[in-house]
Short mmCIF file of C-alpha atoms in Angstrom, two decimals:
data_model
loop_
_atom_site.label_atom_id
_atom_site.label_comp_id
_atom_site.label_asym_id
_atom_site.label_seq_id
_atom_site.Cartn_x
_atom_site.Cartn_y
_atom_site.Cartn_z
CA MET U 1 154.68 120.76 60.77
CA LYS U 2 157.43 123.36 61.20
CA LYS U 3 155.57 125.70 58.84
CA ILE U 4 152.41 125.44 60.93
CA LEU U 5 154.32 126.13 64.18
CA GLY U 6 156.06 129.07 62.52
CA ILE U 7 152.76 130.50 61.32
CA ILE U 8 151.15 130.04 64.76
CA SER U 9 154.10 131.63 66.57
CA LEU U 10 154.11 134.56 64.10
CA PHE U 11 150.37 134.99 64.66
CA LEU U 12 150.84 134.97 68.45
CA ILE U 13 153.64 137.55 68.26
CA ILE U 14 151.45 139.85 66.16
CA LEU U 15 148.56 139.29 68.57
CA PHE U 16 150.67 140.19 71.63
CA ILE U 17 152.07 143.30 69.95
CA GLY U 18 148.51 144.41 69.12
CA CYS U 19 147.40 143.87 72.74
CA LYS U 20 150.02 146.26 74.12
CA THR U 21 148.38 148.91 76.28
CA LYS U 22 147.99 152.27 74.62
CA GLU U 23 149.95 155.04 76.26
CA LEU U 24 148.59 158.57 76.21
CA SER U 25 150.52 161.40 74.65
CA PRO U 26 151.45 164.33 76.94
CA GLU U 27 148.63 166.42 75.43
CA GLN U 28 146.11 163.66 76.08
CA GLN U 29 147.36 163.27 79.65
CA ILE U 30 146.94 167.00 80.30
CA LYS U 31 143.43 166.94 78.82
CA ALA U 32 142.48 163.85 80.87
CA GLN U 33 143.75 165.53 84.05
CA GLU U 34 141.64 168.62 83.26
CA TYR U 35 138.54 166.41 83.05
CA VAL U 36 139.39 164.75 86.35
CA ASP U 37 139.89 168.14 88.04
CA LYS U 38 136.55 169.47 86.74
CA ILE U 39 134.64 166.35 87.73
CA GLU U 40 136.16 166.06 91.18
CA SER U 41 135.63 169.78 91.88
CA ARG U 42 131.97 169.45 90.75
CA ASN U 43 132.28 172.23 88.23
CA PHE U 44 131.44 170.92 84.75
CA ILE U 45 128.90 171.12 81.94
CA PHE U 46 127.50 168.19 79.98
CA ASN U 47 126.64 169.36 76.44
CA ALA U 48 124.12 167.07 74.72
CA ASN U 49 124.72 166.34 71.03
CA SER U 50 122.01 163.72 70.53
CA ALA U 51 119.04 162.22 72.34
CA GLN U 52 117.88 158.60 72.34
CA PRO U 53 114.30 158.10 73.58
CA MET U 54 113.33 154.60 74.72
CA SER U 55 110.92 154.26 71.83
CA GLY U 56 112.28 155.82 68.71
CA ARG U 57 115.32 156.79 66.74
CA SER U 58 118.28 158.85 67.80
CA ILE U 59 117.71 162.58 67.43
CA ASN U 60 120.56 164.98 66.66
CA LEU U 61 120.33 168.13 68.74
CA ASN U 62 121.17 171.40 67.04
CA TYR U 63 120.42 173.65 70.00
CA ASN U 64 122.63 174.15 73.05
CA TYR U 65 121.14 171.63 75.51
CA TYR U 66 123.09 171.02 78.69
CA LEU U 67 123.28 169.86 82.29
CA LYS U 68 125.41 172.24 84.34
CA VAL U 69 126.78 170.99 87.66
CA SER U 70 128.45 173.09 90.33
CA LYS U 71 129.02 172.49 94.03
CA ASP U 72 125.72 174.03 95.10
CA THR U 73 123.52 174.06 91.96
CA VAL U 74 122.36 171.78 89.15
CA ILE U 75 120.83 173.45 86.09
CA ALA U 76 119.17 171.33 83.41
CA ASN U 77 118.06 172.50 79.98
CA LEU U 78 117.28 169.31 78.05
CA PRO U 79 114.57 168.34 75.59
CA TYR U 80 112.24 165.42 76.17
CA TYR U 81 111.06 162.94 73.55
CA GLY U 82 109.06 159.96 74.65
CA ARG U 83 105.94 158.73 76.36
CA SER U 84 104.48 160.44 79.39
CA TYR U 85 102.38 158.36 81.80
CA VAL U 86 100.71 161.46 83.29
CA ALA U 87 99.56 164.38 81.15
CA PRO U 88 101.38 167.62 82.03
CA ILE U 89 99.36 170.58 83.25
CA ASN U 90 100.89 172.75 80.55
CA PRO U 91 101.51 170.78 77.32
CA ARG U 92 104.33 173.15 76.38
CA ASP U 93 106.19 172.24 79.58
CA ILE U 94 107.52 168.83 78.56
CA SER U 95 111.24 169.58 78.54
CA ILE U 96 113.60 168.81 81.40
CA ASP U 97 114.24 172.38 82.48
CA PHE U 98 114.97 173.26 86.12
CA THR U 99 117.42 174.71 88.61
CA SER U 100 118.05 172.79 91.81
CA THR U 101 120.01 173.77 94.90
CA ASN U 102 118.98 170.76 96.99
CA PHE U 103 120.23 167.55 95.43
CA LEU U 104 122.02 164.30 96.17
CA TYR U 105 125.32 163.82 94.36
CA SER U 106 127.47 160.70 94.32
CA GLU U 107 130.40 159.86 92.12
CA ASN U 108 132.19 156.61 91.51
CA LYS U 109 135.54 156.44 89.72
CA LYS U 110 136.12 153.24 87.76
CA LYS U 111 139.45 151.48 87.28
CA ASP U 112 139.71 152.62 83.66
CA GLY U 113 139.41 156.30 84.67
CA ALA U 114 135.73 156.65 83.79
CA TYR U 115 133.25 158.22 86.21
CA GLU U 116 129.67 157.34 87.11
CA ILE U 117 127.81 160.22 88.71
CA LYS U 118 124.30 160.02 90.13
CA ILE U 119 122.35 163.22 90.67
CA VAL U 120 118.93 163.31 92.34
CA PRO U 121 117.34 166.77 92.66
CA LYS U 122 115.14 166.91 95.76
CA ASP U 123 113.54 170.34 95.41
CA ILE U 124 111.80 169.83 92.05
CA ALA U 125 109.75 166.74 92.96
CA ASN U 126 106.60 168.78 93.57
CA ARG U 127 106.68 170.33 90.10
CA GLU U 128 103.72 168.59 88.45
CA ASN U 129 104.23 165.66 90.87
CA GLU U 130 107.31 164.51 89.02
CA GLY U 131 110.74 163.65 90.30
CA ILE U 132 113.78 162.83 88.22
CA SER U 133 117.21 161.34 88.65
CA PHE U 134 120.25 161.38 86.40
CA LEU U 135 123.02 158.87 85.81
CA LEU U 136 126.01 160.41 84.04
CA LYS U 137 128.78 158.19 82.71
CA ILE U 138 131.92 160.06 81.64
CA SER U 139 134.81 158.43 79.79
CA PRO U 140 138.41 159.56 80.45
CA ASP U 141 138.48 161.44 77.13
CA GLY U 142 135.41 163.57 77.95
CA TYR U 143 132.63 161.76 76.09
CA ALA U 144 129.57 161.12 78.21
CA THR U 145 126.16 159.47 78.38
CA LEU U 146 123.42 161.01 80.49
CA ASN U 147 120.44 158.84 81.41
CA ALA U 148 117.47 160.88 82.62
CA LEU U 149 115.05 158.81 84.69
CA PRO U 150 111.77 160.71 85.27
CA THR U 151 109.17 159.11 87.54
CA ASN U 152 106.11 159.78 85.31
CA ARG U 153 107.71 159.40 81.88
CA GLN U 154 109.88 157.00 79.94
CA SER U 155 113.59 157.40 80.46
CA ILE U 156 115.73 159.09 77.82
CA SER U 157 119.46 159.03 77.11
CA PHE U 158 121.62 161.89 75.91
CA TYR U 159 125.05 161.58 74.33
CA GLY U 160 127.59 164.39 74.32
CA THR U 161 130.74 165.79 75.85
CA VAL U 162 131.83 167.26 79.16
CA GLU U 163 133.63 170.60 79.34
#
């Protein structure tokens, strides 16, 4: 019986030591603060490394695709893979490529330091009768997921980093 109690108490000690919160190194703290400053000042770039259409496999992106956010402008240069519910006027114009100066922007900081940012461009809705909204989730270490939600096409997710 004493052996079993000893084994259980040893297991619990190891478990509690493993559950100790991870502290960031000074370099990691500086980098995390840089991300916070960029996000809160609305001056950052999301660089997409891969795309995940709703129907299909993940696609690695070799070209420089991005979503650039500043205080007064949102610039998107992203590919699109997926199903369109309305045929585009120009079949070559299927990418998510625009510049917007009239947009809604809201950010929500989570308890763990992550951010959720919603961006809704208002001045591109008349382009081929399509509107779009973005939901950007940024982790404290700079990795991010961008969900593009077009009105006339399937949604698509992009994975990458914020700089």
